[in-house]
Coordinates of N, CA, C and O in Angstrom, one line a residue:
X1 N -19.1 6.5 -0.8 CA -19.6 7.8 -0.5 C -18.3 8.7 -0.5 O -17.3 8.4 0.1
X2 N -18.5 9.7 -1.2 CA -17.7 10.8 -1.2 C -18.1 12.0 -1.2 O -19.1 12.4 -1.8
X3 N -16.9 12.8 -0.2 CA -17.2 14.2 -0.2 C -16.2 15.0 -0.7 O -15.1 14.5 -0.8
X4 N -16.4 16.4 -1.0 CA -14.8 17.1 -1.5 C -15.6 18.6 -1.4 O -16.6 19.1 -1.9
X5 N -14.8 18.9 -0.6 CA -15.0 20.4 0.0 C -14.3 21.5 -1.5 O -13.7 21.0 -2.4
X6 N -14.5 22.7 -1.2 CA -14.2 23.4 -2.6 C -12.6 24.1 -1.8 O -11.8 24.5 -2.5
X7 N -12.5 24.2 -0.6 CA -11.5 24.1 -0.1 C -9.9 23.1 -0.3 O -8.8 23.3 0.1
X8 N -10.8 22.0 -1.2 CA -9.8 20.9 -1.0 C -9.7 19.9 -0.6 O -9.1 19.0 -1.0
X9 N -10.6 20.0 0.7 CA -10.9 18.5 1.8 C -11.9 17.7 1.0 O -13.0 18.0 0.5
X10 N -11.0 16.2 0.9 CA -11.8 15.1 0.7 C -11.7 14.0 1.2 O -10.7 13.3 1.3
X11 N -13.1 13.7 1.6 CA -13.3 12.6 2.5 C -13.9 11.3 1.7 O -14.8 11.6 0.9
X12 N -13.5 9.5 1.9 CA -14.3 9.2 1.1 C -14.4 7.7 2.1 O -13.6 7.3 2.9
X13 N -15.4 7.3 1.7 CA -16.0 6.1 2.8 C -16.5 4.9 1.7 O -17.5 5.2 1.0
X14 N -15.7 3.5 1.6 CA -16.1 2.9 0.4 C -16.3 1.0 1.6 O -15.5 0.6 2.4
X15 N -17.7 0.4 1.2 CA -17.8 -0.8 1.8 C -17.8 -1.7 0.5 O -18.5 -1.6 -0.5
X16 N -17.0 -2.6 0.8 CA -16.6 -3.5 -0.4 C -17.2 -5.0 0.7 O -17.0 -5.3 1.9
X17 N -17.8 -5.5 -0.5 CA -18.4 -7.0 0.0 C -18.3 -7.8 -1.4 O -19.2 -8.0 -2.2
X18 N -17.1 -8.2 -1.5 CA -16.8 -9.6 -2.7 C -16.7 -11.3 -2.4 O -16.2 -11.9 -1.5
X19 N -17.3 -11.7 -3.4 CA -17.2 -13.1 -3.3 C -16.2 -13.6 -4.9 O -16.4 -13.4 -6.1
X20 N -15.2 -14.4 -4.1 CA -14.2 -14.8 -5.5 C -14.7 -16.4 -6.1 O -14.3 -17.3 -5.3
X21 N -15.4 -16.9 -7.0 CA -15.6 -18.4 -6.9 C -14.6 -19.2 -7.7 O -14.4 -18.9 -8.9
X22 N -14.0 -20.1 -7.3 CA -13.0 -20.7 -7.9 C -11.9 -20.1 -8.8 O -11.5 -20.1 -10.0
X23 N -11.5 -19.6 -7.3 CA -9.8 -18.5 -7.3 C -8.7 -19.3 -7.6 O -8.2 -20.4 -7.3
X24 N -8.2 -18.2 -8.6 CA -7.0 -18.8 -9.5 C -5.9 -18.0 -8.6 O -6.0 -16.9 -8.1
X25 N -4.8 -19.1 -8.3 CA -4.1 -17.8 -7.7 C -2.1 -18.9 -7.5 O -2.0 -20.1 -7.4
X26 N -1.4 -18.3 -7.6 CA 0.3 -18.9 -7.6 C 0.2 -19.2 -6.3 O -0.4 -18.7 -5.4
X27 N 1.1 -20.6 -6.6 CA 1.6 -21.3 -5.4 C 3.0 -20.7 -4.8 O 4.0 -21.2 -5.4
X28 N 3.2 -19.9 -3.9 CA 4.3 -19.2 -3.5 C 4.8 -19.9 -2.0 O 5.2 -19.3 -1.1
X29 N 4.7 -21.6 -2.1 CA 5.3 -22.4 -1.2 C 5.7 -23.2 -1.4 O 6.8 -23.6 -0.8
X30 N 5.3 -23.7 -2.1 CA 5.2 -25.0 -3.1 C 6.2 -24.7 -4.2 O 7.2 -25.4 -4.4
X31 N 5.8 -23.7 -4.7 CA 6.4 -23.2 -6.6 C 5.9 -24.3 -7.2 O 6.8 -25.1 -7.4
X32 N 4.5 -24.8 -7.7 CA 4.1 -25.9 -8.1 C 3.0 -25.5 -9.1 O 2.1 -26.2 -9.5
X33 N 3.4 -23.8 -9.4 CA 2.6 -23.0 -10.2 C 1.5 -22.7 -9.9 O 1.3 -22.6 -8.7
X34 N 0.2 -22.4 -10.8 CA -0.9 -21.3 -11.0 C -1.9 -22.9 -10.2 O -1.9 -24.0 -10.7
X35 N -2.3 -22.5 -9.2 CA -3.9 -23.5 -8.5 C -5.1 -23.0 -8.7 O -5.1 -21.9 -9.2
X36 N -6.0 -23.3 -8.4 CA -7.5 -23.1 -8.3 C -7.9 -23.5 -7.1 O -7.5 -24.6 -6.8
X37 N -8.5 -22.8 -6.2 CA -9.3 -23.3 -4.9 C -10.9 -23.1 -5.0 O -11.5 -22.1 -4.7
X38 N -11.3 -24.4 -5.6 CA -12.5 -24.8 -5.6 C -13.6 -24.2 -4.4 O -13.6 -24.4 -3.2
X39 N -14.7 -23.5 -5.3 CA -15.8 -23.1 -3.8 C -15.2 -21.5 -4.3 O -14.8 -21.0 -5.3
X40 N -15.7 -21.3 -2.8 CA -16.1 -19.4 -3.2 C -15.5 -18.7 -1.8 O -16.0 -18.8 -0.6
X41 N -14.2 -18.1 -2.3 CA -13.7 -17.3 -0.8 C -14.5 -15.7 -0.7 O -15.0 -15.2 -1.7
X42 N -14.5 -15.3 0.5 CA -14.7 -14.1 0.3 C -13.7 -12.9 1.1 O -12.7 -13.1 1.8
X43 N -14.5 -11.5 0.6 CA -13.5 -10.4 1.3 C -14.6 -9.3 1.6 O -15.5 -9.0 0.7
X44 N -14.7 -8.8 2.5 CA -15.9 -7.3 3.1 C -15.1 -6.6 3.5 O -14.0 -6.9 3.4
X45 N -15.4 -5.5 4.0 CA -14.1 -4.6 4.7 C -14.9 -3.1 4.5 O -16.0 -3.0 3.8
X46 N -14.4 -2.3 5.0 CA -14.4 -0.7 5.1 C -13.3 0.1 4.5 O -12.1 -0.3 4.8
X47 N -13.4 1.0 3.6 CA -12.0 1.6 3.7 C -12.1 3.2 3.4 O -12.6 3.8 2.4
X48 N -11.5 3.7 4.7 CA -11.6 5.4 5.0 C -10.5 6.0 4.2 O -9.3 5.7 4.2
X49 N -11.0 7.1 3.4 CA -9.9 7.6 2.8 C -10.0 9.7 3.0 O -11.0 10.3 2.9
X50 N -8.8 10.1 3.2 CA -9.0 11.4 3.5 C -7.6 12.3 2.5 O -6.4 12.0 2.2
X51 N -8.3 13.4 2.4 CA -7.1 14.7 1.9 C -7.5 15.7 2.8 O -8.7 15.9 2.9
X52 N -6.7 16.3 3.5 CA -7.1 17.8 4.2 C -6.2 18.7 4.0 O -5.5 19.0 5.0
X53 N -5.8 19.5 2.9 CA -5.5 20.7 3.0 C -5.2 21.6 4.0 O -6.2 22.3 4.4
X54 N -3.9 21.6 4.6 CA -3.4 22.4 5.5 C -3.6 23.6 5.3 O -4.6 24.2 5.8
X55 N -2.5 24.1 4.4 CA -2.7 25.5 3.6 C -2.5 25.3 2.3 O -2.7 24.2 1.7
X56 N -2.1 26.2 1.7 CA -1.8 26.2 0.1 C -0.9 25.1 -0.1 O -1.1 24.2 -0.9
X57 N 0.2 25.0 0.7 CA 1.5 24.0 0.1 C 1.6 23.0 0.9 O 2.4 22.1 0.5
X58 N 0.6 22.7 2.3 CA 0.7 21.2 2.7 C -0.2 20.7 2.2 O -0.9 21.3 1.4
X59 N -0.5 19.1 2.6 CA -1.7 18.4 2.6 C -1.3 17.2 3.6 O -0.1 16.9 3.8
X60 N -2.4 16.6 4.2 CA -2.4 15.4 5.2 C -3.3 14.3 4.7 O -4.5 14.6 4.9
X61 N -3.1 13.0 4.0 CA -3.8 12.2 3.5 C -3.4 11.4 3.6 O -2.2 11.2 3.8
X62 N -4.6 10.3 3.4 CA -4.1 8.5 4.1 C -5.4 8.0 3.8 O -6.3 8.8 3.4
X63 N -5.8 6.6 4.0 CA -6.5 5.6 3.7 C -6.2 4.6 4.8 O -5.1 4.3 5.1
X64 N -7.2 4.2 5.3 CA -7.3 3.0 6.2 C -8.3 2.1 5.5 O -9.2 2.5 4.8
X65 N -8.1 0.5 5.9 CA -8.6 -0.7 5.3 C -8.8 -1.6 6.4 O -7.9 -2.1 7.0
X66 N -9.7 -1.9 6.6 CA -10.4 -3.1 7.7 C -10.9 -3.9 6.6 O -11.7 -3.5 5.7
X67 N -10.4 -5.5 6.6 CA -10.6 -6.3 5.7 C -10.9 -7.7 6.2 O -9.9 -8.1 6.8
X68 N -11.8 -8.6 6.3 CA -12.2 -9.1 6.6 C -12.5 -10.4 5.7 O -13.6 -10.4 5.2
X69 N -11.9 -11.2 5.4 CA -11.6 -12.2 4.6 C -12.1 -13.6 5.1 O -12.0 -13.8 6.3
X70 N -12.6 -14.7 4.3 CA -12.3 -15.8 4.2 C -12.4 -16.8 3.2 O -13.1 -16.6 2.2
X71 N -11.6 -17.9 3.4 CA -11.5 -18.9 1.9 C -12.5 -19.7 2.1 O -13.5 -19.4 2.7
X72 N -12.3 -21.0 1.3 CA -13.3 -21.8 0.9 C -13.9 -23.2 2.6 O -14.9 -23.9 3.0
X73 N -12.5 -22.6 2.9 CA -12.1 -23.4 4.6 C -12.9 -22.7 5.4 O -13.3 -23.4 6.4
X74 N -13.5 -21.3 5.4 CA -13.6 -20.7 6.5 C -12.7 -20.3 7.2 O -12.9 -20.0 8.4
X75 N -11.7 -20.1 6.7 CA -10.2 -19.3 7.3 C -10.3 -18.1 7.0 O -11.3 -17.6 6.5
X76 N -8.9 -17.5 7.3 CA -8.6 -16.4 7.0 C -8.3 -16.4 5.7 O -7.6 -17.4 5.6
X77 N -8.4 -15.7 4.5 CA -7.3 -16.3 3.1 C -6.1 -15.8 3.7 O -6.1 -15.2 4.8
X78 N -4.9 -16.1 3.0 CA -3.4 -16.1 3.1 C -3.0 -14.5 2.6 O -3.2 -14.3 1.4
X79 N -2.6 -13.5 3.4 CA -1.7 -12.7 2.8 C -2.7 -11.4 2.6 O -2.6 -10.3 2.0
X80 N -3.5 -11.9 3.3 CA -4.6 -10.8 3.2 C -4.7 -10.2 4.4 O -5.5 -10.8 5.2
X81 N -3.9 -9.0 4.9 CA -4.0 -8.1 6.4 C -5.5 -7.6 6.8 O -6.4 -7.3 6.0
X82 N -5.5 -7.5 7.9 CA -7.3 -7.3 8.1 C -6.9 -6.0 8.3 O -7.5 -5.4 7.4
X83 N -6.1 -5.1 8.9 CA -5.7 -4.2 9.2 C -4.4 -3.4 7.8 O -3.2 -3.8 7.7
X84 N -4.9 -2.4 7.1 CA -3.6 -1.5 6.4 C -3.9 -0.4 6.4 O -5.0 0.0 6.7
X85 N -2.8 0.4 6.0 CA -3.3 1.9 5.7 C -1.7 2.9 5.4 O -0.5 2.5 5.7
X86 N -2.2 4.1 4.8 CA -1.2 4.9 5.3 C -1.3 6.1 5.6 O -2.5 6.3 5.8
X87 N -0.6 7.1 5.8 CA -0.4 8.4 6.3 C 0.5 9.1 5.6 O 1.7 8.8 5.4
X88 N 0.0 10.2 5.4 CA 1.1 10.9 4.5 C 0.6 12.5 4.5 O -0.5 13.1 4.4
X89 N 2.2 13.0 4.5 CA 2.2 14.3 4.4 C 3.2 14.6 2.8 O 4.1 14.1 2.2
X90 N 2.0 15.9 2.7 CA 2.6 15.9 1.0 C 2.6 17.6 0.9 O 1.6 18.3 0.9
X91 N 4.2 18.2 0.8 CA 4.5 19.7 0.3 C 4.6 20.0 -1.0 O 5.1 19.3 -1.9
X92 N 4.1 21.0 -1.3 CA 4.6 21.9 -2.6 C 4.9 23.0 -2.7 O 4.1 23.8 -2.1
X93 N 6.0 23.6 -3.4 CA 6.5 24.6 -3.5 C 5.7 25.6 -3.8 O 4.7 25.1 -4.4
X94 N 5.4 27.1 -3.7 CA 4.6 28.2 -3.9 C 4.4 27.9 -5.8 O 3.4 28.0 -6.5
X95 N 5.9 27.8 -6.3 CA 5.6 27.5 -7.7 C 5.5 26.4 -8.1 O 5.4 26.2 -9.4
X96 N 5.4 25.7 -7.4 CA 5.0 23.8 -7.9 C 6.2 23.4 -8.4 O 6.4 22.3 -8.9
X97 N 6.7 23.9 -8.2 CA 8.5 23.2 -9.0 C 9.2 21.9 -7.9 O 9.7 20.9 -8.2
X98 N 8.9 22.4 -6.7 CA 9.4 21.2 -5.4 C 8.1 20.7 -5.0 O 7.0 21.3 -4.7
X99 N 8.5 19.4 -5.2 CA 7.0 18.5 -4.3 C 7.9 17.5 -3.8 O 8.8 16.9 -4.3
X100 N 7.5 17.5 -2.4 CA 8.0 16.4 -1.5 C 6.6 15.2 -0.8 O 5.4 15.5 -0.8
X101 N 6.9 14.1 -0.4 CA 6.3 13.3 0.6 C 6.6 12.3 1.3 O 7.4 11.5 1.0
X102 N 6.0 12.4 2.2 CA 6.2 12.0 3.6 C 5.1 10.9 3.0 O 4.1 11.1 2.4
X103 N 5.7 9.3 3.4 CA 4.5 8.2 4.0 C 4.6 7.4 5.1 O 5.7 7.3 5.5
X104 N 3.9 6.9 5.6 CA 3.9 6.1 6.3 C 2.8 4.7 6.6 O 1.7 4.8 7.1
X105 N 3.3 3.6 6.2 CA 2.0 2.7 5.9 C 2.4 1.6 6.9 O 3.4 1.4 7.5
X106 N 1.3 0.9 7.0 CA 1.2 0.0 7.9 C 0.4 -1.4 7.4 O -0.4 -1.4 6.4
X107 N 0.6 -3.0 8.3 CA 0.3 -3.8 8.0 C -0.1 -4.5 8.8 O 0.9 -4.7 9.5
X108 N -1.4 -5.2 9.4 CA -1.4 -6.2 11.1 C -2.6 -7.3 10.5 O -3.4 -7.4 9.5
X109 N -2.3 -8.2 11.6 CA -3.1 -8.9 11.4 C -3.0 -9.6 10.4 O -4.2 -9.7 9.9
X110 N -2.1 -10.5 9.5 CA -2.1 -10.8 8.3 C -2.0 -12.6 8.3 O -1.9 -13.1 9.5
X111 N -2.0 -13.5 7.4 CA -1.2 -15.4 7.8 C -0.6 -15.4 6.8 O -0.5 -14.4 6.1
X112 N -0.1 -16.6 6.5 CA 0.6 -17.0 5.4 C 0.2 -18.5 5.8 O -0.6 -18.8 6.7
X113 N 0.9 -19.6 4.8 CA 0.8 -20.5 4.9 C 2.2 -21.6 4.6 O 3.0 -21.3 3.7
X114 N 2.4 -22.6 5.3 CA 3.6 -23.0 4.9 C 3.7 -24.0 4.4 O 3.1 -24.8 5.1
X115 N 4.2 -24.7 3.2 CA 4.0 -26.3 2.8 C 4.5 -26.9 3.6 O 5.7 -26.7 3.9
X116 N 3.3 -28.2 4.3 CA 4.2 -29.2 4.9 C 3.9 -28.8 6.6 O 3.9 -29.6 7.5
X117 N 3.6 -27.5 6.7 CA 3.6 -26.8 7.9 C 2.1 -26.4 8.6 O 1.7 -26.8 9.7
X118 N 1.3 -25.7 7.8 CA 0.4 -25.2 7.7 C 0.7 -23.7 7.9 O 1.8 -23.2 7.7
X119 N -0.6 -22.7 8.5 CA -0.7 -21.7 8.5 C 0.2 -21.0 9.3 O 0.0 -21.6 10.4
X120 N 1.0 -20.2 9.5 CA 1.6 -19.2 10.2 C 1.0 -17.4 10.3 O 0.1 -17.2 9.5
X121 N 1.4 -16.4 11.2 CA 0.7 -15.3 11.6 C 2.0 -14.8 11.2 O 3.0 -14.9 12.0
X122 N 2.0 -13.9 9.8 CA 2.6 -13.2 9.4 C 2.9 -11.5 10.5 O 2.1 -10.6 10.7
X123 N 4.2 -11.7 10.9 CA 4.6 -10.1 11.9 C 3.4 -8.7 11.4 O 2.7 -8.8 10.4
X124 N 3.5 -8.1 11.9 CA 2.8 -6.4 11.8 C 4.0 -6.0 11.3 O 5.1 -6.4 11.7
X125 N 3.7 -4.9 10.4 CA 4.9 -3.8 9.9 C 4.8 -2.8 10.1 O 3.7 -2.6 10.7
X126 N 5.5 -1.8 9.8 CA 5.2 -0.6 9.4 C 6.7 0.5 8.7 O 7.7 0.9 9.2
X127 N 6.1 0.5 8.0 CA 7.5 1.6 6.9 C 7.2 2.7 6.5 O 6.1 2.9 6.1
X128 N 8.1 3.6 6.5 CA 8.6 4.7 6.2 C 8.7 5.1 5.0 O 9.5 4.2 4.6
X129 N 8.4 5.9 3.8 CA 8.6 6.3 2.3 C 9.0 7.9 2.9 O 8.7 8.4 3.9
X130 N 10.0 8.5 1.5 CA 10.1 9.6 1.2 C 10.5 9.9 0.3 O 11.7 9.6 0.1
X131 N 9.8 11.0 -0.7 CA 9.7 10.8 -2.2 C 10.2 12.5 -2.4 O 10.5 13.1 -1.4
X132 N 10.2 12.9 -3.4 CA 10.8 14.2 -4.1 C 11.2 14.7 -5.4 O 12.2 14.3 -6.1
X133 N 10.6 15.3 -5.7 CA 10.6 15.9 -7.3 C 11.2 18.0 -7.2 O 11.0 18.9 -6.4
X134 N 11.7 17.9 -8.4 CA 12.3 19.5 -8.7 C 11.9 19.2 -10.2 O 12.3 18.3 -10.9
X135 N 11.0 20.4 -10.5 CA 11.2 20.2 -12.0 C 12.1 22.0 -12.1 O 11.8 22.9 -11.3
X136 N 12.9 22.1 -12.9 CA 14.0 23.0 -13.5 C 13.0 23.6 -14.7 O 13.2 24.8 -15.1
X137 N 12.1 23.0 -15.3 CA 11.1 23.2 -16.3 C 10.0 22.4 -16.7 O 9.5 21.4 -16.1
X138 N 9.5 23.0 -17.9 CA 8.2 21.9 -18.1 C 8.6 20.5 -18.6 O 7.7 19.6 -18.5
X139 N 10.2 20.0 -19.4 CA 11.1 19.4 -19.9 C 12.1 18.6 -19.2 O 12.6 17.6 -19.7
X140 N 12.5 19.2 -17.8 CA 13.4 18.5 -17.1 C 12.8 18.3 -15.5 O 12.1 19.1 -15.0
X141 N 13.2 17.2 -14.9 CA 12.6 17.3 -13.6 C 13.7 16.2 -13.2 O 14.1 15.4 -14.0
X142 N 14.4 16.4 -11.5 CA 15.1 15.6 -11.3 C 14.2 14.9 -10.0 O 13.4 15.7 -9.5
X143 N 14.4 13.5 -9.5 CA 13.9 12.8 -8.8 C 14.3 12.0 -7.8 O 15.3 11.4 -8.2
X144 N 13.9 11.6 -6.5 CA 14.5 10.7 -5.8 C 13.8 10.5 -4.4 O 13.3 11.4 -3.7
X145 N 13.9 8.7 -4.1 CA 12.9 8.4 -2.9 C 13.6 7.4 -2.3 O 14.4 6.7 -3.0
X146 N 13.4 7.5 -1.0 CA 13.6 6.7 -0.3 C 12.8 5.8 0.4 O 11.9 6.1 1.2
X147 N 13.3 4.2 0.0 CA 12.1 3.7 0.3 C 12.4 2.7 1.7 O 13.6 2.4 1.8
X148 N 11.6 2.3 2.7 CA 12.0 1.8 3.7 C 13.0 2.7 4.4 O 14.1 2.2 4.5
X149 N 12.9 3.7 4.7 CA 13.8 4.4 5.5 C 14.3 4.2 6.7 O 15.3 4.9 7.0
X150 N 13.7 3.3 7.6 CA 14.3 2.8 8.8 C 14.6 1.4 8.6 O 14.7 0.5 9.4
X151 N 14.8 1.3 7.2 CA 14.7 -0.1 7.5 C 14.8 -1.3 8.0 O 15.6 -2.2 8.3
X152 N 13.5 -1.1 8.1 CA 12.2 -2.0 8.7 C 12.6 -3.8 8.3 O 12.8 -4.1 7.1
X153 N 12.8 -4.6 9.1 CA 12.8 -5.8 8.9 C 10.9 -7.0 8.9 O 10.3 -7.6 9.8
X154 N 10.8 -7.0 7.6 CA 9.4 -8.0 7.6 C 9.3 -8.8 6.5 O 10.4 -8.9 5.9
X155 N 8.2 -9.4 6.1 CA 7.7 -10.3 5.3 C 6.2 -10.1 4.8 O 5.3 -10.2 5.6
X156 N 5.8 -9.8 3.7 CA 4.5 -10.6 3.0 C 4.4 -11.6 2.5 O 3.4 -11.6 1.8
X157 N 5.1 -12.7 2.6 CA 5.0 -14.1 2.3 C 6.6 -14.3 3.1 O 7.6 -13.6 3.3
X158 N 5.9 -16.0 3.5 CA 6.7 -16.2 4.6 C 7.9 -16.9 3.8 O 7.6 -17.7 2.9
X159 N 9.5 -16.6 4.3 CA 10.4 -17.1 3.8 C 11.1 -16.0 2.7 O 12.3 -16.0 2.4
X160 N 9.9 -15.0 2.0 CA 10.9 -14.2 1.3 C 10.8 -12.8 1.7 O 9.7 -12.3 1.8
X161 N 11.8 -12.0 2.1 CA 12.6 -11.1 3.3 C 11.8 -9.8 1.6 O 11.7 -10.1 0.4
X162 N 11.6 -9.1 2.2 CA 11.3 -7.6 1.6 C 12.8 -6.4 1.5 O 13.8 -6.4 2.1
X163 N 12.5 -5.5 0.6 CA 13.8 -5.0 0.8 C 14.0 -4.3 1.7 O 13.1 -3.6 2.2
X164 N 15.3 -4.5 2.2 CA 15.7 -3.4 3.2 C 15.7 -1.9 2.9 O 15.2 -1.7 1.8
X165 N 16.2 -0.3 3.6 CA 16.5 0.8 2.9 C 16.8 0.7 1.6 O 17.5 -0.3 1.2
X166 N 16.4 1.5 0.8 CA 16.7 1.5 -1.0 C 16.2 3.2 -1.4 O 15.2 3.7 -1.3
X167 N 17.6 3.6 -1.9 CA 17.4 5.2 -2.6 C 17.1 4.9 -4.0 O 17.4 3.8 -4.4
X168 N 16.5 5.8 -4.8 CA 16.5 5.9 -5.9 C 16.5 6.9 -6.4 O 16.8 7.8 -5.6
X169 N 16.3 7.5 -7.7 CA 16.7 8.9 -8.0 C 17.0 9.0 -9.7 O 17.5 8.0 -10.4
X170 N 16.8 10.3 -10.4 CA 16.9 9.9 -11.3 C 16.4 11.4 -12.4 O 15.6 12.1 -11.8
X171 N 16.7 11.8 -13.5 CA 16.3 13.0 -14.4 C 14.9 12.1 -15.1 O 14.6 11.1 -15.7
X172 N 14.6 12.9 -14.8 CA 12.8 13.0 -16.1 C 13.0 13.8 -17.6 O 13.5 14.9 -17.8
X173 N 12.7 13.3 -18.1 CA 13.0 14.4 -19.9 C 11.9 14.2 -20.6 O 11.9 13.3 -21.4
X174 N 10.7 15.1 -20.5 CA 9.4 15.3 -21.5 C 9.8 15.6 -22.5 O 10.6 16.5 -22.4
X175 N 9.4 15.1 -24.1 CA 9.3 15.9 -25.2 C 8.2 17.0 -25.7 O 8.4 17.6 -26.8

């Protein structure tokens, strides 16, 4: 369900109810390549998504996900957070030439699994983005984000570390 105001504001409300049957998916413990898990996992969930137009040059927009999963075990599946979302504030210049944004996303509730070990409860996160564009013309635009800005120490699979702070940045050239 979706709404969108002529103002700008949009609201949008989406219920997902899937069933996967004999899910192909990489072994990221093992390294013992591409598996199959025989049977039928599933995933349901909610997921709220919003834009609200401040004024002309803000906006405040984000998505939340309540996800509700399980495999063929009746577990949790692996790597799948019941809890995500983010939050973001997003500027633009009177002439659209500067656009900036603000994010903020988040992760809870999540497992992993370990060979040899079993299942583990992957940490909660939450990180910081900040992005930025100038275009000089319709031909040139220069760019740069910052990703993980506080950098944030976590994991989406257990054992391999996520990046820490990382700038990037860079000229755009349309023909």
């Amino acid at each position: 369900v979706e709404y969108a105001a002529a103002a700008g504001l949009r609201l949008e409300l989406t219920y997902f109810d899937q069933e996967i049957e004999d899910e192909i998916f990489f072994d990221l413990s093992g390294f013992s390549g591409y598996l199959q898990s025989l049977g039928t996992s599933a995933s349901s969930g909610v997921e709220i998504a919003f834009e609200v137009p401040l004024n002309e040059r803000w906006v405040i927009l984000g998505n939340a996900t309540y996800n509700d999963t399980e495999n063929t075990e009746g577990l949790q599946r692996i790597r799948r957070p019941e809890q995500l979302g983010n939050l973001g504030v997003q500027f633009r210049s009177a002439d659209q030439n500067l656009r900036m944004l603000a994010n903020y996303r988040w992760s809870s509730d999540a497992v992993d699994e370990i060979f040899g070990v079993g299942r583990v409860p992957l940490d909660d996160y939450a990180v910081f983005d900040i992005s930025g564009a100038y275009s000089f013309s319709e031909t040139i635009e220069v760019y740069a984000r910052l990703e993980n800005a506080f950098d944030e120490d976590y994991q989406e699979v257990v054992g391999f570390n996520t990046p820490g702070r990382a700038g990037y940045g860079g000229v755009r050239i349309r023909f």
